mmCIF file with all atom_site columns, C-alpha atoms in Angstrom:
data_model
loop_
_atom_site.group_PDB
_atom_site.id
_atom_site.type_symbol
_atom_site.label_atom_id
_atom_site.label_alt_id
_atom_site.label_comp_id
_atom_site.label_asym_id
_atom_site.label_entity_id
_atom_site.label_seq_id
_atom_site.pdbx_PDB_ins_code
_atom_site.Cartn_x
_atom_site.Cartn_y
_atom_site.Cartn_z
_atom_site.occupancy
_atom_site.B_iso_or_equiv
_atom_site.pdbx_formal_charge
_atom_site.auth_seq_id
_atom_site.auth_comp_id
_atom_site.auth_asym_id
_atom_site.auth_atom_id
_atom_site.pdbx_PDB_model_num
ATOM 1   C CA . UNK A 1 1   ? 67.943 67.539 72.724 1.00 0.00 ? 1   UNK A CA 1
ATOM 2   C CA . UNK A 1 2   ? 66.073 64.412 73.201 1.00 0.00 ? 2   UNK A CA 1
ATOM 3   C CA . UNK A 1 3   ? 63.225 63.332 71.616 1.00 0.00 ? 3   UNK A CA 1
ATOM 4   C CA . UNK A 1 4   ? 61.227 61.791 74.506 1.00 0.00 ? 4   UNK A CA 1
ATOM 5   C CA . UNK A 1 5   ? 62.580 65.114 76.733 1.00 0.00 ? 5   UNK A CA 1
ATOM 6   C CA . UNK A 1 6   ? 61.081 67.117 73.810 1.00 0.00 ? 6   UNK A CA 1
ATOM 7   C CA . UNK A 1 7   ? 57.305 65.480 75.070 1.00 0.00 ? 7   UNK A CA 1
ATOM 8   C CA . UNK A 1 8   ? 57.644 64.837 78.781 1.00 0.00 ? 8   UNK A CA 1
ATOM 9   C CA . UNK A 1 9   ? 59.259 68.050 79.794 1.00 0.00 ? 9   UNK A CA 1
ATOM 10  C CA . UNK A 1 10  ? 56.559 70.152 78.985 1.00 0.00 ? 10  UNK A CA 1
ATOM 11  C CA . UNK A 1 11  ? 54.082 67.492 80.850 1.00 0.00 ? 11  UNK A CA 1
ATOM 12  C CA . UNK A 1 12  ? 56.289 67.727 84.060 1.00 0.00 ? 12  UNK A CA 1
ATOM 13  C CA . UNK A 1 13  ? 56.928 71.323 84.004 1.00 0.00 ? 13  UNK A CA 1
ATOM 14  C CA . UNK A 1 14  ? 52.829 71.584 83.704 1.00 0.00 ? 14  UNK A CA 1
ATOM 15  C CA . UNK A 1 15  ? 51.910 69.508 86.438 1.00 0.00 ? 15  UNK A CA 1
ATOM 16  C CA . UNK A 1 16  ? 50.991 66.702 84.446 1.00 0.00 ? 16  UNK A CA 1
ATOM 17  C CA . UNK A 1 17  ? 52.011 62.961 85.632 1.00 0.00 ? 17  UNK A CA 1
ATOM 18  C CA . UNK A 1 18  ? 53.331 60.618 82.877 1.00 0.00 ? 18  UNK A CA 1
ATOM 19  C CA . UNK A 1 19  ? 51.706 57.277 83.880 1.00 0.00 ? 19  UNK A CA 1
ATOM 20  C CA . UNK A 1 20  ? 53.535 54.984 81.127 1.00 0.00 ? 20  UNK A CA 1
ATOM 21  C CA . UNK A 1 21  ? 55.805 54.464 77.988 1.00 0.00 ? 21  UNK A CA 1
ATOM 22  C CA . UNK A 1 22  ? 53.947 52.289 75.552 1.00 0.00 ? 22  UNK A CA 1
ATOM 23  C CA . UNK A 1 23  ? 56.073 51.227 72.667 1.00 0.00 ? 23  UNK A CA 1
ATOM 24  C CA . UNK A 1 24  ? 56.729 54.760 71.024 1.00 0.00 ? 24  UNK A CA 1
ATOM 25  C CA . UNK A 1 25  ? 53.604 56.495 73.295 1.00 0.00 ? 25  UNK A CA 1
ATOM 26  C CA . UNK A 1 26  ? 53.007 58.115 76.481 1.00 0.00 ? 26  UNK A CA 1
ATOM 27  C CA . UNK A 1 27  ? 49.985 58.150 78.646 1.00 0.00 ? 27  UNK A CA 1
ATOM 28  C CA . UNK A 1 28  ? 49.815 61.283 80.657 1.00 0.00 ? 28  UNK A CA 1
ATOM 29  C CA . UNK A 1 29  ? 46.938 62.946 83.028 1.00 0.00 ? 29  UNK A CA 1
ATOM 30  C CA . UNK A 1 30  ? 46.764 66.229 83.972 1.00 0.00 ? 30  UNK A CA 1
ATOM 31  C CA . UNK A 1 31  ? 44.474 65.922 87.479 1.00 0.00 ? 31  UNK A CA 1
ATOM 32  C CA . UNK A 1 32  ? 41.786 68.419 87.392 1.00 0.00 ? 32  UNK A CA 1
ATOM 33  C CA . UNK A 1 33  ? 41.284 68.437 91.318 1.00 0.00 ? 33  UNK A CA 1
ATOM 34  C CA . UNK A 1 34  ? 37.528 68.670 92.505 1.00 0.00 ? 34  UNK A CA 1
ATOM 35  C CA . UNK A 1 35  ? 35.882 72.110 91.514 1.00 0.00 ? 35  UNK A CA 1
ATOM 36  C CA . UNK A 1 36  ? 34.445 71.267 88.608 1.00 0.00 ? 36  UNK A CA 1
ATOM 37  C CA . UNK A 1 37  ? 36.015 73.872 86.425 1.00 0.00 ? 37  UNK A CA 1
ATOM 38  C CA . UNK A 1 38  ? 38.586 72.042 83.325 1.00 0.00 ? 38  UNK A CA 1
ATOM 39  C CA . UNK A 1 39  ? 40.039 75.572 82.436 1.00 0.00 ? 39  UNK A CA 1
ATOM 40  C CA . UNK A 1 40  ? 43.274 75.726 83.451 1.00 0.00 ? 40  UNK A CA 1
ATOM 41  C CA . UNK A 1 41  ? 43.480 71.738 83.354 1.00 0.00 ? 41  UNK A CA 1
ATOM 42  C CA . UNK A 1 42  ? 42.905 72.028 79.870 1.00 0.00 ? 42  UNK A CA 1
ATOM 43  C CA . UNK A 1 43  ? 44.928 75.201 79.284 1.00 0.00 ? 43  UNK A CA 1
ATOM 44  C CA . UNK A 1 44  ? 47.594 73.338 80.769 1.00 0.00 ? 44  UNK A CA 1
ATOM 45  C CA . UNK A 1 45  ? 47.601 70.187 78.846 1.00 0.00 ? 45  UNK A CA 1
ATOM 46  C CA . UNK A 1 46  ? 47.112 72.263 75.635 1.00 0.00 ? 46  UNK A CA 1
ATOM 47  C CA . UNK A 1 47  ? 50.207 73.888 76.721 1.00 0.00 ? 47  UNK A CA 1
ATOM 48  C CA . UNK A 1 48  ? 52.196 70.951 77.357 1.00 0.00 ? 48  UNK A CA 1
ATOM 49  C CA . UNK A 1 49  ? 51.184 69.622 73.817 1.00 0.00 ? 49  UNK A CA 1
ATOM 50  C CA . UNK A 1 50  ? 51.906 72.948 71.946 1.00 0.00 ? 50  UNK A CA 1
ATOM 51  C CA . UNK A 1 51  ? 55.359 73.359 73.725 1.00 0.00 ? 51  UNK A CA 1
ATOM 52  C CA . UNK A 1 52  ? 56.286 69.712 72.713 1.00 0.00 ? 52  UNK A CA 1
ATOM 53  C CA . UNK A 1 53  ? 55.485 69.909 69.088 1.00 0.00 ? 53  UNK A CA 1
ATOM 54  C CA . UNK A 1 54  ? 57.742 73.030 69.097 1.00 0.00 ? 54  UNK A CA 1
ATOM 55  C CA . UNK A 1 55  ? 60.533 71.388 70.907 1.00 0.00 ? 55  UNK A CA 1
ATOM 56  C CA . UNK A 1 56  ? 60.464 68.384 68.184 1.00 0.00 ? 56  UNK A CA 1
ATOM 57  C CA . UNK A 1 57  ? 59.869 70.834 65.276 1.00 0.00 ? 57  UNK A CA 1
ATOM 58  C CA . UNK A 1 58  ? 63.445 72.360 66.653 1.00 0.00 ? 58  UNK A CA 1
ATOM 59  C CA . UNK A 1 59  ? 64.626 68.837 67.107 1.00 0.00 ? 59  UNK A CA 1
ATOM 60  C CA . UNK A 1 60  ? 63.389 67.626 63.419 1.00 0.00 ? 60  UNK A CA 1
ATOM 61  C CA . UNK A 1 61  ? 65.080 70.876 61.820 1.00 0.00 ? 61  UNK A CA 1
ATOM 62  C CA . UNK A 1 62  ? 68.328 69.250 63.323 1.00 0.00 ? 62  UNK A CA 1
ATOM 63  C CA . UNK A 1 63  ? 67.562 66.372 61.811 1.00 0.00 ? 63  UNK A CA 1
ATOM 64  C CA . UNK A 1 64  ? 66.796 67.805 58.291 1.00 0.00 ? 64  UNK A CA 1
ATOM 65  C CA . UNK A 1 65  ? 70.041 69.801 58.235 1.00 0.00 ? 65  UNK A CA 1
ATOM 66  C CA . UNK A 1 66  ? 71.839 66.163 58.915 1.00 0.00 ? 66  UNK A CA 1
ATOM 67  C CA . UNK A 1 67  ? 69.796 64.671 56.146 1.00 0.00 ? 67  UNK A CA 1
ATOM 68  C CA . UNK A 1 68  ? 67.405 62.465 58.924 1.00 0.00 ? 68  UNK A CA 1
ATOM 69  C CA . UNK A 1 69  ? 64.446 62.055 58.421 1.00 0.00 ? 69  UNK A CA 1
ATOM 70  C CA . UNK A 1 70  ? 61.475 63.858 60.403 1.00 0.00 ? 70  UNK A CA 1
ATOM 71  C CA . UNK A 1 71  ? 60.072 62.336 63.629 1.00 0.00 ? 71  UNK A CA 1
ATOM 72  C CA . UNK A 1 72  ? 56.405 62.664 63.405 1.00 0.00 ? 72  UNK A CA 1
ATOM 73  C CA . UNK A 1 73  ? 53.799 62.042 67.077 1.00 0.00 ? 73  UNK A CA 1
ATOM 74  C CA . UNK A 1 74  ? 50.098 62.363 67.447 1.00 0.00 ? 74  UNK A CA 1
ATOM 75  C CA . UNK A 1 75  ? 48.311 63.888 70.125 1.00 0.00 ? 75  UNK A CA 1
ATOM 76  C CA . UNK A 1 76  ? 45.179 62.937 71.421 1.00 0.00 ? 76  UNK A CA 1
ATOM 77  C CA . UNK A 1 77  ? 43.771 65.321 74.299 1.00 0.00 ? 77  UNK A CA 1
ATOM 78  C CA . UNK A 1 78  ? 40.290 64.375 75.799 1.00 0.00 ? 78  UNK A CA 1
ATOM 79  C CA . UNK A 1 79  ? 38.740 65.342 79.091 1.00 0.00 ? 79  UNK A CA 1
ATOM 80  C CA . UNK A 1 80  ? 37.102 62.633 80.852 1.00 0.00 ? 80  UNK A CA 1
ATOM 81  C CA . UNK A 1 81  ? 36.183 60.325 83.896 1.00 0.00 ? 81  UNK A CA 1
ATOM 82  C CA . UNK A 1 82  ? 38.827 57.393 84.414 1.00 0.00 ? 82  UNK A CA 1
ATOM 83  C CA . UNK A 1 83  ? 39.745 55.014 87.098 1.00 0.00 ? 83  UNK A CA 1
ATOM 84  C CA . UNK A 1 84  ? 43.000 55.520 88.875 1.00 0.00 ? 84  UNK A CA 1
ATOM 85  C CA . UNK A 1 85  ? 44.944 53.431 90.612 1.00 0.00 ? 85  UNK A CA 1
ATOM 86  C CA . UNK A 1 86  ? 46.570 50.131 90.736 1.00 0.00 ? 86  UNK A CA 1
ATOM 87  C CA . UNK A 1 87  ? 45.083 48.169 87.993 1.00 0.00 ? 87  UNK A CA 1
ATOM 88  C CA . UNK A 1 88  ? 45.311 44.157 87.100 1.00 0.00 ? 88  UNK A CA 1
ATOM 89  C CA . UNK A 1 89  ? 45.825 40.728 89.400 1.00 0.00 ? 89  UNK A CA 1
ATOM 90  C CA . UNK A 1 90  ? 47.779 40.129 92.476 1.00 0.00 ? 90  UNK A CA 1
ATOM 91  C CA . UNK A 1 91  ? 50.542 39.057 90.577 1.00 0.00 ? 91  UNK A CA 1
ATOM 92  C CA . UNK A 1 92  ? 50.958 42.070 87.855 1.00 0.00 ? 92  UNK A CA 1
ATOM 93  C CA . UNK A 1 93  ? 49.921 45.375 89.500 1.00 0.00 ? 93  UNK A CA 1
ATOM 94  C CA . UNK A 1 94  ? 50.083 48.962 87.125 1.00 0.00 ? 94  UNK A CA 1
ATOM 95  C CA . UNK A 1 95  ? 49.676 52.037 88.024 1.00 0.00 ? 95  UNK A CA 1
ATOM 96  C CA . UNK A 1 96  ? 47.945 53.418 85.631 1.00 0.00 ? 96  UNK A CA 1
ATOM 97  C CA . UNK A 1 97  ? 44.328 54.991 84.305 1.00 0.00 ? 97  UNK A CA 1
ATOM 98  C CA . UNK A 1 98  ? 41.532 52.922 82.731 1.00 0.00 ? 98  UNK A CA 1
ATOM 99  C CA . UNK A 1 99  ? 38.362 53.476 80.988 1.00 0.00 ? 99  UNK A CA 1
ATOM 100 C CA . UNK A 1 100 ? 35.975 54.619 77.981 1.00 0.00 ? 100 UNK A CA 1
ATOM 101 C CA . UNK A 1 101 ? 37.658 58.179 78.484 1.00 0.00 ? 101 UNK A CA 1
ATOM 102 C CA . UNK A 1 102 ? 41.107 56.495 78.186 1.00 0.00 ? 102 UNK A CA 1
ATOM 103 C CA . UNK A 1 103 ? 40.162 54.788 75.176 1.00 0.00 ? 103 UNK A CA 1
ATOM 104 C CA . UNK A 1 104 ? 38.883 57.514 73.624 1.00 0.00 ? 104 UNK A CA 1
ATOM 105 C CA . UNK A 1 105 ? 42.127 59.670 73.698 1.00 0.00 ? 105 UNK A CA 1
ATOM 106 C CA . UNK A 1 106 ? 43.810 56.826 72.852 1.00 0.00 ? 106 UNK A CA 1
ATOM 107 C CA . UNK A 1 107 ? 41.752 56.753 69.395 1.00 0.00 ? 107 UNK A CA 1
ATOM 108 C CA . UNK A 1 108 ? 41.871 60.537 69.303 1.00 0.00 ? 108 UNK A CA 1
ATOM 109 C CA . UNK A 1 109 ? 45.795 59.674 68.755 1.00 0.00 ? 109 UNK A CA 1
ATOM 110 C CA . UNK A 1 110 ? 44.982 57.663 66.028 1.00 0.00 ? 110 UNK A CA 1
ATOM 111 C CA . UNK A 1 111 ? 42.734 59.410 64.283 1.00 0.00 ? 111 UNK A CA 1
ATOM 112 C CA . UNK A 1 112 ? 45.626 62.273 63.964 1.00 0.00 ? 112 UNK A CA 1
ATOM 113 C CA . UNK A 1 113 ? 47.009 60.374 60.937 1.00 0.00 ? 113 UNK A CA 1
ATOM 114 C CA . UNK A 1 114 ? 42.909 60.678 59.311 1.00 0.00 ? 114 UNK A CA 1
ATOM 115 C CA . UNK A 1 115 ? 42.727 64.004 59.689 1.00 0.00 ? 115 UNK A CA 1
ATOM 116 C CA . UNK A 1 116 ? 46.852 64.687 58.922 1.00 0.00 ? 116 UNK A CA 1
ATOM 117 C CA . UNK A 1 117 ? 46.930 67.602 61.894 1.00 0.00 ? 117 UNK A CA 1
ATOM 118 C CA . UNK A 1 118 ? 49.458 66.547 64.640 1.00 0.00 ? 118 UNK A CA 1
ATOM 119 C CA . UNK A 1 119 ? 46.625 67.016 67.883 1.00 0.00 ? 119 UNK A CA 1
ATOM 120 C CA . UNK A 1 120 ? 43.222 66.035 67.972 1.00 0.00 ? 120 UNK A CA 1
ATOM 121 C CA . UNK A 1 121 ? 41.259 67.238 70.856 1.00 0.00 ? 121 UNK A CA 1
ATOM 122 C CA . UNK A 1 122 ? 37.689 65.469 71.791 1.00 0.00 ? 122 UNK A CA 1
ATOM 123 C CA . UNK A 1 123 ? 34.382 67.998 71.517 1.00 0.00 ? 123 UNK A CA 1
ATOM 124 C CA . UNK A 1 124 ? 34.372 67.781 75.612 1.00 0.00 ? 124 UNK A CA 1
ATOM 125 C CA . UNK A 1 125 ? 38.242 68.784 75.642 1.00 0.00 ? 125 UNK A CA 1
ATOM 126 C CA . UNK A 1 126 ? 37.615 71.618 73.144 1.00 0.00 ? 126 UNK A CA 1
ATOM 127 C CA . UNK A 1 127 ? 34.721 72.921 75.191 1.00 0.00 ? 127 UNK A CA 1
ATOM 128 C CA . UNK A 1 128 ? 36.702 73.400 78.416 1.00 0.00 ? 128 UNK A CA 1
ATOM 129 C CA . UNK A 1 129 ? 39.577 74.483 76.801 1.00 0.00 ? 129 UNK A CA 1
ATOM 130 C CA . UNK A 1 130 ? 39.698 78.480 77.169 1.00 0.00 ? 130 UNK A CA 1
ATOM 131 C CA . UNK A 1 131 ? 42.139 79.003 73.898 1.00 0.00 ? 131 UNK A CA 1
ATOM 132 C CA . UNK A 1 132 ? 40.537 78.653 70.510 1.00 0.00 ? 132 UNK A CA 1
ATOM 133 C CA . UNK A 1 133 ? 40.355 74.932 68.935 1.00 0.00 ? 133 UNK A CA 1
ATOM 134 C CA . UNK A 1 134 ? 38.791 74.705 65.602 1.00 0.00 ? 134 UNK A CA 1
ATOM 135 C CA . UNK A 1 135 ? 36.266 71.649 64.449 1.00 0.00 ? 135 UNK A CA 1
ATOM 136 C CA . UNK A 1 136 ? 37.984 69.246 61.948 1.00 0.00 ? 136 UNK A CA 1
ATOM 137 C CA . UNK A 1 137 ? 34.660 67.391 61.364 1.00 0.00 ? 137 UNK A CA 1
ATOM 138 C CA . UNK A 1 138 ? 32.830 64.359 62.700 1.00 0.00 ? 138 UNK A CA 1
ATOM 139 C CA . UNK A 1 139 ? 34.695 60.821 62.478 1.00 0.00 ? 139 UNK A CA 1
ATOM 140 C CA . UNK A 1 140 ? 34.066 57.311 63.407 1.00 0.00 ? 140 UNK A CA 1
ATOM 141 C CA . UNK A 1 141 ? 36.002 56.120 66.333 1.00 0.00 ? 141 UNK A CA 1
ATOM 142 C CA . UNK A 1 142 ? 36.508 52.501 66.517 1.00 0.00 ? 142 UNK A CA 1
ATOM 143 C CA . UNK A 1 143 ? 34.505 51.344 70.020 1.00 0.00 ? 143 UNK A CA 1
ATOM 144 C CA . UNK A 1 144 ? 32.521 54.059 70.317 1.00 0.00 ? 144 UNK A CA 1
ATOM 145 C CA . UNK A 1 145 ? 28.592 53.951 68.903 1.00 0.00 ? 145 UNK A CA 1
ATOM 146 C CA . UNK A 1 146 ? 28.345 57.579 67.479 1.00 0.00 ? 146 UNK A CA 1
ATOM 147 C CA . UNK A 1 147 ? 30.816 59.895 65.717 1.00 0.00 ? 147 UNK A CA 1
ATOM 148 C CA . UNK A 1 148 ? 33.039 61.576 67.780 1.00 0.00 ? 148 UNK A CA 1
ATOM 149 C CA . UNK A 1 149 ? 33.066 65.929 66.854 1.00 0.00 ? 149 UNK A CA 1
ATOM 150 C CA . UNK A 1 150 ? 37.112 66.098 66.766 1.00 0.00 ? 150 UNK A CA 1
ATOM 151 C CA . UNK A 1 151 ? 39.007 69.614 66.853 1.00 0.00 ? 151 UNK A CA 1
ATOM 152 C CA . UNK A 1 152 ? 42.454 70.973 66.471 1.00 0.00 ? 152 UNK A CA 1
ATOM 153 C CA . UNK A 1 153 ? 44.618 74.101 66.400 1.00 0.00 ? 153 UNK A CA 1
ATOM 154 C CA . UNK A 1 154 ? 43.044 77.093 63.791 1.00 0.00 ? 154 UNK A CA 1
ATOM 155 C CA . UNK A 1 155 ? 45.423 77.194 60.975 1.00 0.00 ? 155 UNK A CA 1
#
């Protein structure tokens, strides 16, 4: 199996869009449509993120048996406004989302190497989310004023 198949697969095959490859990364949205209720939106992404750390876990047991080394991602799930659409000058169009809520799962990403789980889920993400997240703490994100209430799978 491929790696990147391992992480897009479960984004297609759960409505998500993948907006862009960025160096190692992937930007993905899961629309939430208009009614105001993130359940299944969130259910949805969790599940998309769940089934592709399984599918590399598989993958990385491969690559243990063949004496590779692991391949190791970061998740960073938020829920959030953003701007969609065609994005930059006349020139140099992208598709692509933009804004603070962008940024923010962005950092989320990062701060999965801080807090050594492999997803990190925003407070707002956690308290749409119907399945049980657990809080790993307050932490600084870089941009942002306050500390941001991060959360991640119990166990």
């Amino acid at each position: 199996a491929r790696t990147d198949d391992a992480i897009v697969s479960p984004i297609h095959e759960r409505q998500g869009e993948v907006l862009k490859f960025i160096g190692d990364g992937v930007l993905a949205i899961f629309p939430t449509g208009e009614e105001g209720d993130f359940t299944s939106t969130t259910a949805r992404a969790l599940g998309a993120a769940t089934d592709g750390l399984a599918r590399l876990d598989a993958i990385n047991g491969a690559r243990r048996e063949a004496g590779r080394p692991d391949i190791l991602v970061g998740i960073g799930l938020h829920l959030g406004e953003v701007v969609y659409g065609n994005v930059g000058a006349a020139d140099r169009l992208d598709f692509t989302v933009i804004g603070p809520a962008v940024n923010l799962a962005a950092r989320l990403e990062g701060l999965t190497k801080r807090v050594m789980r492999p997803l990190v889920t925003s407070q707002a993400f956690a308290a749409a989310c119907p399945h049980t997240l657990v809080s790993l703490g307050f932490h600084p994100v870089r941009g942002f004023n306050e500390p941001e209430e991060v959360f991640g799978l119990p166990g």
